[in-house]
PDB file of C-alpha atoms in Angstrom:
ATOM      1  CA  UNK A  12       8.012  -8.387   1.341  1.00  0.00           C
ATOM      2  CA  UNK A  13       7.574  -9.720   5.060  1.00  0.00           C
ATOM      3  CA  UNK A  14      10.981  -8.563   5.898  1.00  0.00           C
ATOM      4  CA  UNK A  15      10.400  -4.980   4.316  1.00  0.00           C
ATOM      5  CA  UNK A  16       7.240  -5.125   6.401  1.00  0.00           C
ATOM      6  CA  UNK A  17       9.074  -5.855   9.439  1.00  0.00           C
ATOM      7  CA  UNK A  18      11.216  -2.313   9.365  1.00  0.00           C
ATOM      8  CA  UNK A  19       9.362  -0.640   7.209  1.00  0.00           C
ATOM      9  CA  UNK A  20       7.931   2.547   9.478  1.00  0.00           C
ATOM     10  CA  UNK A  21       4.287   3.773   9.660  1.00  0.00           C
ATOM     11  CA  UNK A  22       3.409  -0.303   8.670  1.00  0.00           C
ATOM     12  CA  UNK A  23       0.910  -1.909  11.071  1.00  0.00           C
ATOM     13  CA  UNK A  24       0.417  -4.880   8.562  1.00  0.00           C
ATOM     14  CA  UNK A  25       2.214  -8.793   7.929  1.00  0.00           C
ATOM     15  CA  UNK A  26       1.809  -9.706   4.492  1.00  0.00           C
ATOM     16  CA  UNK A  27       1.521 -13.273   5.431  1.00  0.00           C
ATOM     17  CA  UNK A  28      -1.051 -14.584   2.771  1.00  0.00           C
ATOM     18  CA  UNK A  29      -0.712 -11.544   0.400  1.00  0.00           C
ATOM     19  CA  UNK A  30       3.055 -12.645  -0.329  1.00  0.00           C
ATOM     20  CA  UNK A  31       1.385 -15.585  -2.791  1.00  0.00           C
ATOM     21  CA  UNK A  32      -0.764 -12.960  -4.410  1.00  0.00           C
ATOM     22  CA  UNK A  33       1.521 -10.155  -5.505  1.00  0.00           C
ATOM     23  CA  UNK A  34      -0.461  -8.763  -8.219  1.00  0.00           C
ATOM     24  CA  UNK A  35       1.962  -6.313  -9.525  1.00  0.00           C
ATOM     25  CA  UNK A  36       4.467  -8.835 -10.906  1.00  0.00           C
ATOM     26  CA  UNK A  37       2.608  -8.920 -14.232  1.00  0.00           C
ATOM     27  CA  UNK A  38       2.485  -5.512 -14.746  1.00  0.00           C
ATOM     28  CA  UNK A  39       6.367  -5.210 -13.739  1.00  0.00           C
ATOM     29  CA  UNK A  40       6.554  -7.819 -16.100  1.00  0.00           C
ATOM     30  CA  UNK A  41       5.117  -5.821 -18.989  1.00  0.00           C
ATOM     31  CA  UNK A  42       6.920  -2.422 -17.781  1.00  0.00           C
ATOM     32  CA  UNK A  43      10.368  -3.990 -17.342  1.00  0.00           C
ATOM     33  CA  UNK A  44       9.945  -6.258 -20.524  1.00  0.00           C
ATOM     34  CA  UNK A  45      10.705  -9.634 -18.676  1.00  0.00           C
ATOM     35  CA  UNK A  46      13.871  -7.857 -17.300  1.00  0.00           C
ATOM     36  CA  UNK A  47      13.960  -9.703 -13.345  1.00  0.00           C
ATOM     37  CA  UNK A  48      16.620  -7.537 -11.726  1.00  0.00           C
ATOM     38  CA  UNK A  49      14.458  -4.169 -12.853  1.00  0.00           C
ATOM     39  CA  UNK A  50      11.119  -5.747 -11.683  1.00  0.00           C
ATOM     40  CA  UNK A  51      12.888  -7.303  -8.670  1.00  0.00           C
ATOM     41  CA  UNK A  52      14.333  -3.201  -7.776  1.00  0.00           C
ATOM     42  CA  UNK A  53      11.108  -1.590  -8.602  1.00  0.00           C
ATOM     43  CA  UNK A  54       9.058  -4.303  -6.893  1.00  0.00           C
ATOM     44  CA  UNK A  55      10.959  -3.681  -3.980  1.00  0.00           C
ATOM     45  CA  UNK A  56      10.637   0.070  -3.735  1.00  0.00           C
ATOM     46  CA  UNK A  57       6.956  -0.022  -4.810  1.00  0.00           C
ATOM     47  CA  UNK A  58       6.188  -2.450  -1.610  1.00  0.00           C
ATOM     48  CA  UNK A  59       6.463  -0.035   0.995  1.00  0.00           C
ATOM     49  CA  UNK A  60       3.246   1.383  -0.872  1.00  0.00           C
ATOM     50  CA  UNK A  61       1.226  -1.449  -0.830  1.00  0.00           C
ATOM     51  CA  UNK A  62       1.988  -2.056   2.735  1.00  0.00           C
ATOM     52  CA  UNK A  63       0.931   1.688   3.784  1.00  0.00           C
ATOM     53  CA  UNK A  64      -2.389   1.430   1.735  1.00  0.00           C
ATOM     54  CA  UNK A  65      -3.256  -1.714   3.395  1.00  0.00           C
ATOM     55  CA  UNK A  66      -2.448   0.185   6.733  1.00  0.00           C
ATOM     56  CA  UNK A  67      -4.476   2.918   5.736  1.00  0.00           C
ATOM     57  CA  UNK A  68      -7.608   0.347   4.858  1.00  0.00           C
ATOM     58  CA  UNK A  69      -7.460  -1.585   7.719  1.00  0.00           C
ATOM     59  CA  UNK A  70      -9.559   0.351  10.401  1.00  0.00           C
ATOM     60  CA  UNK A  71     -12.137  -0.163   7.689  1.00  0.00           C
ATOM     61  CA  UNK A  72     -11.634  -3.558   6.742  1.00  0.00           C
ATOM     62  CA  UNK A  73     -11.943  -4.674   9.896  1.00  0.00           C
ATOM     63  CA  UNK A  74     -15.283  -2.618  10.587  1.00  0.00           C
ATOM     64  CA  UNK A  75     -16.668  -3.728   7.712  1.00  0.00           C
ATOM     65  CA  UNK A  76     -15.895  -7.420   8.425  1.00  0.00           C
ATOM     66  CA  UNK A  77     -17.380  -7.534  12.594  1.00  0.00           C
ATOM     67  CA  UNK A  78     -20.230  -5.607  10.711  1.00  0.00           C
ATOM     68  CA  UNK A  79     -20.789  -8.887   8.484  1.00  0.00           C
ATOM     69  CA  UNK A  80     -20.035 -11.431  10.655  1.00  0.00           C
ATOM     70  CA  UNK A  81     -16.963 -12.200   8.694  1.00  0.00           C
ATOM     71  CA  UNK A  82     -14.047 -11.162  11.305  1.00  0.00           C
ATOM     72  CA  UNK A  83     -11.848 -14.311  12.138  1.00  0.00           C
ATOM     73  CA  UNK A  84     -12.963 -16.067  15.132  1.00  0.00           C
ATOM     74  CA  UNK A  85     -10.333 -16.215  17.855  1.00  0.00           C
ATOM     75  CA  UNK A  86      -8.337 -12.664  17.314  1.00  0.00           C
ATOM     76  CA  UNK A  87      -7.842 -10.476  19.552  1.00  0.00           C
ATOM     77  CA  UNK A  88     -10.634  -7.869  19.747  1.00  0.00           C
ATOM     78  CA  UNK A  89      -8.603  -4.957  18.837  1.00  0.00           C
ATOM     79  CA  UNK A  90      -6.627  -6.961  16.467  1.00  0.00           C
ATOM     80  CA  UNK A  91      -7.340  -5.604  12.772  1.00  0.00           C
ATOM     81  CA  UNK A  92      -7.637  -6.763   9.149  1.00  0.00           C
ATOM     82  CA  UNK A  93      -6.445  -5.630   5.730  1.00  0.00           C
ATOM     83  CA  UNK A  94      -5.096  -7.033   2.687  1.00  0.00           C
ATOM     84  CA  UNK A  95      -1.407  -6.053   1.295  1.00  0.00           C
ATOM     85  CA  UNK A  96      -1.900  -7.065  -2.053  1.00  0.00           C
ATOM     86  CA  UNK A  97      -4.512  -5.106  -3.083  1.00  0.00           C
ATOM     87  CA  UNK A  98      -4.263  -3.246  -6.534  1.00  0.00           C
ATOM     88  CA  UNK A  99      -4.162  -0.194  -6.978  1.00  0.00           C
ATOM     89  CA  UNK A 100      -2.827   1.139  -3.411  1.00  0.00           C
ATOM     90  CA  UNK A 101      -2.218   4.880  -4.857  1.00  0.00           C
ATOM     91  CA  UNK A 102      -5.739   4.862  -5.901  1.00  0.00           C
ATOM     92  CA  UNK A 103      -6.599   4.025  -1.702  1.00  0.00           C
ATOM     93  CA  UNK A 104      -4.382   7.251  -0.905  1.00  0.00           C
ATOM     94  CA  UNK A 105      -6.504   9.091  -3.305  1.00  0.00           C
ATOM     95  CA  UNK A 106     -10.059   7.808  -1.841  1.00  0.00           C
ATOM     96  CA  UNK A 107      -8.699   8.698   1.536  1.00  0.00           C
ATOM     97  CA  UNK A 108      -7.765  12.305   0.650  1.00  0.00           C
ATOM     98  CA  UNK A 109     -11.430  12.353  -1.465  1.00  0.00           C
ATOM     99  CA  UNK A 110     -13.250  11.161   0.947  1.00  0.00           C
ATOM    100  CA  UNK A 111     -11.883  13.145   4.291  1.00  0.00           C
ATOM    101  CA  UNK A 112     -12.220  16.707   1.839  1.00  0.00           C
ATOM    102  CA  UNK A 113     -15.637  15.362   1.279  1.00  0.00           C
ATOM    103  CA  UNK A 114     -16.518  16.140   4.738  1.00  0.00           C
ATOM    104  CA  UNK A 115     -15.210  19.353   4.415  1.00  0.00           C
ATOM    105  CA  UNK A 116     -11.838  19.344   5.887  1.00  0.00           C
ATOM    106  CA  UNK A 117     -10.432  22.630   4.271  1.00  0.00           C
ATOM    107  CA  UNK A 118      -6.889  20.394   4.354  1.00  0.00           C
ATOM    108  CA  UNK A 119      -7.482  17.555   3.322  1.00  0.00           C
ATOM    109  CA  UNK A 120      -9.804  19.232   0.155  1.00  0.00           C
ATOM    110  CA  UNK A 121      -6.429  20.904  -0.657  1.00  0.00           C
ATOM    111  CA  UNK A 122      -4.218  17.555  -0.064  1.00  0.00           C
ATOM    112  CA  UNK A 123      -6.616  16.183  -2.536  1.00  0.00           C
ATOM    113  CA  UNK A 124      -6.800  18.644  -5.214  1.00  0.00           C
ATOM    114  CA  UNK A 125      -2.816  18.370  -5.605  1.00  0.00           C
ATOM    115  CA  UNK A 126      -3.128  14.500  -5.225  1.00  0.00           C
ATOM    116  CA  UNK A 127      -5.659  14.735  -8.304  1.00  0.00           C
ATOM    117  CA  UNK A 128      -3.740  16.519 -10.237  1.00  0.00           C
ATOM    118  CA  UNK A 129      -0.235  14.846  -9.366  1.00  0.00           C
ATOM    119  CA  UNK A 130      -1.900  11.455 -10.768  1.00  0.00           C
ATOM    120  CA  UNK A 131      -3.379  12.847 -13.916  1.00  0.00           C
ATOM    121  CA  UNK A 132       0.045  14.635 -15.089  1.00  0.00           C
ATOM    122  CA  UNK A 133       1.770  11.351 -14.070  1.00  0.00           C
ATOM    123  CA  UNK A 134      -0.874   9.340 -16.434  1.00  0.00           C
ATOM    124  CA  UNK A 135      -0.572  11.601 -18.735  1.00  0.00           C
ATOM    125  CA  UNK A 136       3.216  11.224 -19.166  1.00  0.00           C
ATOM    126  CA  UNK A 137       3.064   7.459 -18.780  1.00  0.00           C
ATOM    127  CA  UNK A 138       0.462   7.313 -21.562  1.00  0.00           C
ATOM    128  CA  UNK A 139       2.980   9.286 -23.663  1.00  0.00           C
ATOM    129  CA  UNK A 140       5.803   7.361 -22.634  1.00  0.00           C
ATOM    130  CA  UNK A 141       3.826   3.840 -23.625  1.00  0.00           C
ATOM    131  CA  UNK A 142       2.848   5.162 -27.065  1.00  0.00           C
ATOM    132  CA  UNK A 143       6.786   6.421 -27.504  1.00  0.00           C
ATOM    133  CA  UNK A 144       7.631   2.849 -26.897  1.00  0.00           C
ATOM    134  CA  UNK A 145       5.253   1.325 -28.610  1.00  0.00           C
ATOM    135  CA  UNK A 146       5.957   3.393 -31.958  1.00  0.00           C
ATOM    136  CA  UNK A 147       9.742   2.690 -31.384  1.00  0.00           C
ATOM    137  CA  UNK A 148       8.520  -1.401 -31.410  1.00  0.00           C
ATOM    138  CA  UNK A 149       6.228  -0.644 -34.651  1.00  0.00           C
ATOM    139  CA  UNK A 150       8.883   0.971 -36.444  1.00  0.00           C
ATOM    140  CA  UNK A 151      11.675  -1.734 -35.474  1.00  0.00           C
ATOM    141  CA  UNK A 152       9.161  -4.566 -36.650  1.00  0.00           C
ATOM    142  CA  UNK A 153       8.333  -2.977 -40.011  1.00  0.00           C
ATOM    143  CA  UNK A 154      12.425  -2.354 -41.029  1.00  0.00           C
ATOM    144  CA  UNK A 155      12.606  -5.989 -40.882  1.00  0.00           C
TER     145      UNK A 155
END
């Protein structure tokens, strides 16, 4: 994770103490079924996400902690905050799109619509998928 932070483009973050808390290893876990080269391939292409939300959050992260009080003494002023192990770092994308057409931004209401609909059709499919596989698991159990 640090080193695909270290190339990775459009990343303003170091995953320093989020490395310990990856909390998408037990849902790879589940998804692969315990199978460590798929969730070590799919956890690597899924970081670049994580690391882009926690860009994204970080202007208001940081706000939010001088605000309380809460911003680590002896940083740098313009030095900012975030977290890269955050769940759900497509759902942050979505906010962001929600959030700017909320204030009217003819794009970004458009950017969001398709976002919208581009995660329901993908949950939608995944459900599917699950219940396929989970059928497939029922069936196999009861011809023992």
């Amino acid at each position: 994770m640090l080193l695909e932070a270290l190339v990775l483009p459009g990343n303003k973050i170091l995953p320093l103490g989020g490395i310990i808390a990856m909390g998408v290893t037990p849902a790879l876990l589940v998804v692969t079924r315990g199978k460590i080269v798929r969730m070590i391939v799919i956890g690597a292409l899924e970081l670049p996400v994580f690391l882009w939300a926690g860009t994204l959050a970080a202007p208001m992260v940081t706000e939010t902690a001088k605000k309380l009080g809460a911003f680590p003494k002896g940083l740098a002023s313009g030095t900012m905050i975030s977290h890269s192990t955050m769940e759900g770092p497509i759902e942050k994308f979505l906010a962001y799109l929600v959030g700017n057409a909320s204030k009217g931004q003819i794009t970004f209401v458009l950017y969001a619509a398709l976002a919208l609909v581009a995660y329901l059709l993908i949950f939608i499919w995944y459900a599917r998928q699950m219940k396929k596989r989970n059928a497939a698991y029922a069936a196999e159990a009861a011809a023992k």
